[in-house]
Amino acid sequence: MFTGLVAELGTVQNLARQGASYHLTVSAKKVMHNLKIGDSVAVNGACLTVVRLTEDSFTADVMPETVRLTNIGLLSQGSRVNLERTLRLCDGLDGHIVSGHVEGLGTISGQRPEGIAMVVTITTEPRLLRYIIPKGSIAIDGISLTVTQVTDSSFSVSLIPHTAKETTLGFKKMGDKVNLETDIIGKYVERMLTTQPQAGDAAPLDKNILFENGFI
């Protein structure tokens, strides 16, 4: 699990294609501390497993499913990527719960300044938009952000200068693709509300139960 708080920007050293898969090598500093083979690192929000290490870089295998759903296949040598190590039990949850399982891509369709902030609009498909709500959480390239507006085809977020400086969203351009992971809680609630109970199951979850227990 991750929080969506980017630790640093890494640099792609190599992206080697092998059939429908890739070997991705990224140079980094902060995330390398005590990193071991088998550990997980979120690269642009995609949870990848470390398979090789040097003093200042790690290599991860990228399977076809990850290639299909993320922008990793669009990277090249020199590309900057957001990096985050896994959440430890002693860490504070300053962002939101992020699984590192990217669900699909969005396209940057708007960028405009608003005071000190930069408002970024991202167009994506309806199957993802159904889980995106105003003031809800969204992970964009692994960055935990708060949704400011939602339409039938897009949503917007607002970046403070620190976020723009320390993450890939600060130098993304119109038309660029970004990885998206919607809030995991809403998907589980939907699943429980729409699954038909089986004999012997506990009472089904409904809006009354959620209300009685303070969830809505």
Tab-separated table of C-alpha atoms in Angstrom:
chain	number	residue	atom	x	y	z
A	1	MET	CA	0.000	0.000	0.000
A	2	PHE	CA	1.010	3.604	-0.640
A	3	THR	CA	-0.193	7.083	0.339
A	4	GLY	CA	0.235	9.002	-2.909
A	5	LEU	CA	2.909	11.252	-1.393
A	6	VAL	CA	5.753	11.236	-3.904
A	7	ALA	CA	9.183	10.756	-2.304
A	8	GLU	CA	11.219	11.948	-5.278
A	9	LEU	CA	11.479	12.214	-9.032
A	10	GLY	CA	13.515	9.384	-10.529
A	11	THR	CA	15.002	9.206	-14.020
A	12	VAL	CA	14.496	6.354	-16.465
A	13	GLN	CA	17.863	4.845	-17.377
A	14	ASN	CA	16.520	2.167	-19.657
A	15	LEU	CA	13.236	0.693	-20.851
A	16	ALA	CA	13.956	-2.619	-22.561
A	17	ARG	CA	11.093	-4.317	-24.366
A	18	GLN	CA	10.752	-8.088	-24.256
A	19	GLY	CA	7.696	-9.158	-26.229
A	20	ALA	CA	4.680	-7.569	-24.562
A	21	SER	CA	6.640	-6.857	-21.372
A	22	TYR	CA	9.394	-4.452	-20.307
A	23	HIS	CA	12.402	-4.260	-18.007
A	24	LEU	CA	12.409	-0.764	-16.489
A	25	THR	CA	15.538	0.672	-14.854
A	26	VAL	CA	15.218	3.886	-12.846
A	27	SER	CA	17.946	5.913	-11.137
A	28	ALA	CA	17.008	7.401	-7.777
A	29	LYS	CA	18.384	8.567	-4.410
A	30	LYS	CA	15.858	8.714	-1.572
A	31	VAL	CA	13.973	5.500	-2.360
A	32	MET	CA	17.221	3.536	-2.622
A	33	HIS	CA	17.792	3.627	1.151
A	34	ASN	CA	17.551	0.023	2.424
A	35	LEU	CA	15.765	-1.014	-0.778
A	36	LYS	CA	15.958	-4.768	-1.339
A	37	ILE	CA	15.207	-7.157	-4.182
A	38	GLY	CA	11.548	-8.133	-3.874
A	39	ASP	CA	10.480	-4.766	-2.412
A	40	SER	CA	7.743	-2.735	-4.076
A	41	VAL	CA	8.126	0.765	-5.493
A	42	ALA	CA	5.353	2.851	-7.021
A	43	VAL	CA	6.543	4.238	-10.359
A	44	ASN	CA	4.087	6.856	-11.629
A	45	GLY	CA	1.589	5.177	-9.319
A	46	ALA	CA	2.116	1.635	-10.615
A	47	CYS	CA	3.302	-0.849	-7.985
A	48	LEU	CA	6.390	-2.621	-9.365
A	49	THR	CA	8.630	-5.270	-7.787
A	50	VAL	CA	12.381	-4.686	-7.655
A	51	VAL	CA	14.303	-7.505	-9.397
A	52	ARG	CA	17.779	-5.951	-9.659
A	53	LEU	CA	19.698	-3.283	-7.752
A	54	THR	CA	22.756	-1.102	-8.141
A	55	GLU	CA	23.989	1.603	-5.794
A	56	ASP	CA	21.852	4.270	-7.443
A	57	SER	CA	19.215	2.433	-9.499
A	58	PHE	CA	16.663	-0.351	-9.462
A	59	THR	CA	15.158	-2.525	-12.173
A	60	ALA	CA	11.588	-3.845	-12.234
A	61	ASP	CA	9.744	-6.168	-14.583
A	62	VAL	CA	6.620	-4.659	-16.160
A	63	MET	CA	4.063	-7.291	-17.158
A	64	PRO	CA	1.678	-6.914	-20.140
A	65	GLU	CA	-1.324	-6.006	-17.955
A	66	THR	CA	0.629	-3.079	-16.493
A	67	VAL	CA	1.754	-2.002	-19.960
A	68	ARG	CA	-1.874	-1.976	-21.170
A	69	LEU	CA	-3.209	0.115	-18.300
A	70	THR	CA	-0.381	2.587	-17.632
A	71	ASN	CA	1.865	5.113	-19.340
A	72	ILE	CA	5.025	3.131	-18.568
A	73	GLY	CA	5.300	1.928	-22.169
A	74	LEU	CA	5.405	5.589	-23.255
A	75	LEU	CA	8.525	6.344	-21.206
A	76	SER	CA	12.008	6.654	-22.683
A	77	GLN	CA	15.547	7.144	-21.455
A	78	GLY	CA	15.677	10.373	-19.466
A	79	SER	CA	11.962	10.455	-18.610
A	80	ARG	CA	11.213	11.650	-15.069
A	81	VAL	CA	8.916	9.475	-12.969
A	82	ASN	CA	7.243	9.811	-9.563
A	83	LEU	CA	8.580	7.355	-6.972
A	84	GLU	CA	7.185	6.216	-3.627
A	85	ARG	CA	8.146	3.404	-1.263
A	86	THR	CA	5.480	1.288	0.411
A	87	LEU	CA	3.625	2.523	3.486
A	88	ARG	CA	5.001	1.266	6.817
A	89	LEU	CA	2.742	0.709	9.830
A	90	CYS	CA	4.591	3.469	11.719
A	91	ASP	CA	4.031	6.055	8.964
A	92	GLY	CA	1.323	8.691	8.987
A	93	LEU	CA	-1.381	8.469	6.320
A	94	ASP	CA	-0.979	12.023	5.024
A	95	GLY	CA	-2.339	11.267	1.537
A	96	HIS	CA	-4.975	8.586	1.023
A	97	ILE	CA	-5.020	4.799	0.650
A	98	VAL	CA	-3.399	3.974	-2.702
A	99	SER	CA	-2.952	0.367	-3.820
A	100	GLY	CA	-0.607	1.045	-6.719
A	101	HIS	CA	-2.987	-0.779	-9.060
A	102	VAL	CA	-3.512	1.670	-11.908
A	103	GLU	CA	-6.959	1.314	-13.497
A	104	GLY	CA	-6.422	3.236	-16.697
A	105	LEU	CA	-5.199	6.377	-18.376
A	106	GLY	CA	-6.362	9.965	-18.508
A	107	THR	CA	-5.367	12.730	-20.912
A	108	ILE	CA	-4.468	16.241	-19.782
A	109	SER	CA	-7.007	18.450	-21.524
A	110	GLY	CA	-6.704	21.707	-19.606
A	111	GLN	CA	-4.156	23.719	-17.620
A	112	ARG	CA	-4.818	27.154	-16.151
A	113	PRO	CA	-3.427	29.231	-13.287
A	114	GLU	CA	-5.687	30.143	-10.359
A	115	GLY	CA	-3.962	32.314	-7.787
A	116	ILE	CA	-0.888	30.415	-6.586
A	117	ALA	CA	-2.334	27.145	-7.888
A	118	MET	CA	-2.473	25.406	-11.253
A	119	VAL	CA	-5.793	23.787	-12.175
A	120	VAL	CA	-5.324	20.670	-14.274
A	121	THR	CA	-8.232	19.070	-16.137
A	122	ILE	CA	-8.022	15.424	-17.164
A	123	THR	CA	-10.312	13.630	-19.603
A	124	THR	CA	-10.944	9.943	-19.024
A	125	GLU	CA	-13.463	7.195	-19.686
A	126	PRO	CA	-16.851	6.784	-17.951
A	127	ARG	CA	-15.859	3.549	-16.168
A	128	LEU	CA	-13.356	5.575	-14.117
A	129	LEU	CA	-15.379	8.778	-13.804
A	130	ARG	CA	-18.146	6.905	-11.983
A	131	TYR	CA	-15.800	6.589	-8.968
A	132	ILE	CA	-14.555	10.198	-9.033
A	133	ILE	CA	-16.438	12.734	-6.914
A	134	PRO	CA	-15.862	16.406	-6.001
A	135	LYS	CA	-13.650	16.670	-2.887
A	136	GLY	CA	-12.837	12.960	-3.205
A	137	SER	CA	-9.349	11.517	-3.571
A	138	ILE	CA	-7.630	10.500	-6.805
A	139	ALA	CA	-4.111	9.247	-7.547
A	140	ILE	CA	-2.686	10.801	-10.738
A	141	ASP	CA	0.666	9.294	-11.734
A	142	GLY	CA	0.756	8.154	-8.115
A	143	ILE	CA	0.137	11.641	-6.677
A	144	SER	CA	-2.595	11.897	-4.043
A	145	LEU	CA	-4.822	14.828	-5.033
A	146	THR	CA	-8.251	16.206	-4.187
A	147	VAL	CA	-10.823	16.442	-6.966
A	148	THR	CA	-12.216	19.954	-7.413
A	149	GLN	CA	-14.723	19.421	-10.231
A	150	VAL	CA	-16.256	16.550	-12.220
A	151	THR	CA	-18.080	16.612	-15.574
A	152	ASP	CA	-19.450	13.865	-17.813
A	153	SER	CA	-16.075	13.460	-19.510
A	154	SER	CA	-13.421	14.928	-17.234
A	155	PHE	CA	-12.365	15.976	-13.758
A	156	SER	CA	-10.099	18.698	-12.375
A	157	VAL	CA	-7.537	18.983	-9.592
A	158	SER	CA	-5.653	21.972	-8.202
A	159	LEU	CA	-1.886	21.853	-7.689
A	160	ILE	CA	-0.057	23.912	-5.100
A	161	PRO	CA	3.408	25.134	-6.206
A	162	HIS	CA	5.164	22.428	-4.119
A	163	THR	CA	3.296	19.637	-5.924
A	164	ALA	CA	4.008	21.182	-9.315
A	165	LYS	CA	7.712	21.479	-8.458
A	166	GLU	CA	8.223	18.018	-6.937
A	167	THR	CA	6.152	15.793	-9.265
A	168	THR	CA	5.674	15.024	-12.940
A	169	LEU	CA	2.476	17.079	-13.129
A	170	GLY	CA	4.611	20.213	-12.959
A	171	PHE	CA	6.027	19.601	-16.440
A	172	LYS	CA	3.302	17.548	-18.132
A	173	LYS	CA	1.803	19.135	-21.250
A	174	MET	CA	-1.602	19.200	-22.900
A	175	GLY	CA	-2.303	15.814	-24.456
A	176	ASP	CA	0.039	13.882	-22.136
A	177	LYS	CA	-1.199	10.606	-20.675
A	178	VAL	CA	-1.361	10.074	-16.909
A	179	ASN	CA	-2.021	6.995	-14.785
A	180	LEU	CA	-5.224	7.007	-12.747
A	181	GLU	CA	-6.255	5.097	-9.637
A	182	THR	CA	-9.628	5.975	-8.128
A	183	ASP	CA	-10.467	5.763	-4.428
A	184	ILE	CA	-10.503	2.106	-3.385
A	185	ILE	CA	-13.197	2.564	-0.722
A	186	GLY	CA	-15.939	3.522	-3.181
A	187	LYS	CA	-15.292	0.426	-5.308
A	188	TYR	CA	-15.601	-1.922	-2.340
A	189	VAL	CA	-18.802	-0.230	-1.166
A	190	GLU	CA	-20.295	-0.545	-4.664
A	191	ARG	CA	-19.347	-4.225	-4.802
A	192	MET	CA	-20.999	-4.956	-1.460
A	193	LEU	CA	-24.142	-3.029	-2.368
A	194	THR	CA	-24.586	-4.771	-5.732
A	195	THR	CA	-23.625	-8.360	-4.860
A	196	GLN	CA	-26.570	-10.646	-4.187
A	197	PRO	CA	-26.393	-12.259	-0.711
A	198	GLN	CA	-26.067	-16.030	-0.430
A	199	ALA	CA	-27.780	-18.318	2.062
A	200	GLY	CA	-26.112	-17.999	5.461
A	201	ASP	CA	-24.587	-14.598	4.728
A	202	ALA	CA	-24.864	-11.767	7.196
A	203	ALA	CA	-27.475	-9.088	6.579
A	204	PRO	CA	-26.693	-7.312	3.285
A	205	LEU	CA	-25.037	-3.927	3.375
A	206	ASP	CA	-27.424	-1.129	2.434
A	207	LYS	CA	-27.744	2.623	2.815
A	208	ASN	CA	-29.521	2.296	6.166
A	209	ILE	CA	-26.624	0.324	7.658
A	210	LEU	CA	-24.108	2.816	6.279
A	211	PHE	CA	-26.146	5.709	7.736
A	212	GLU	CA	-26.553	4.042	11.141
A	213	ASN	CA	-22.802	3.531	11.394
A	214	GLY	CA	-21.863	7.051	10.363
A	215	PHE	CA	-20.524	6.387	6.867
A	216	ILE	CA	-23.076	8.610	5.103
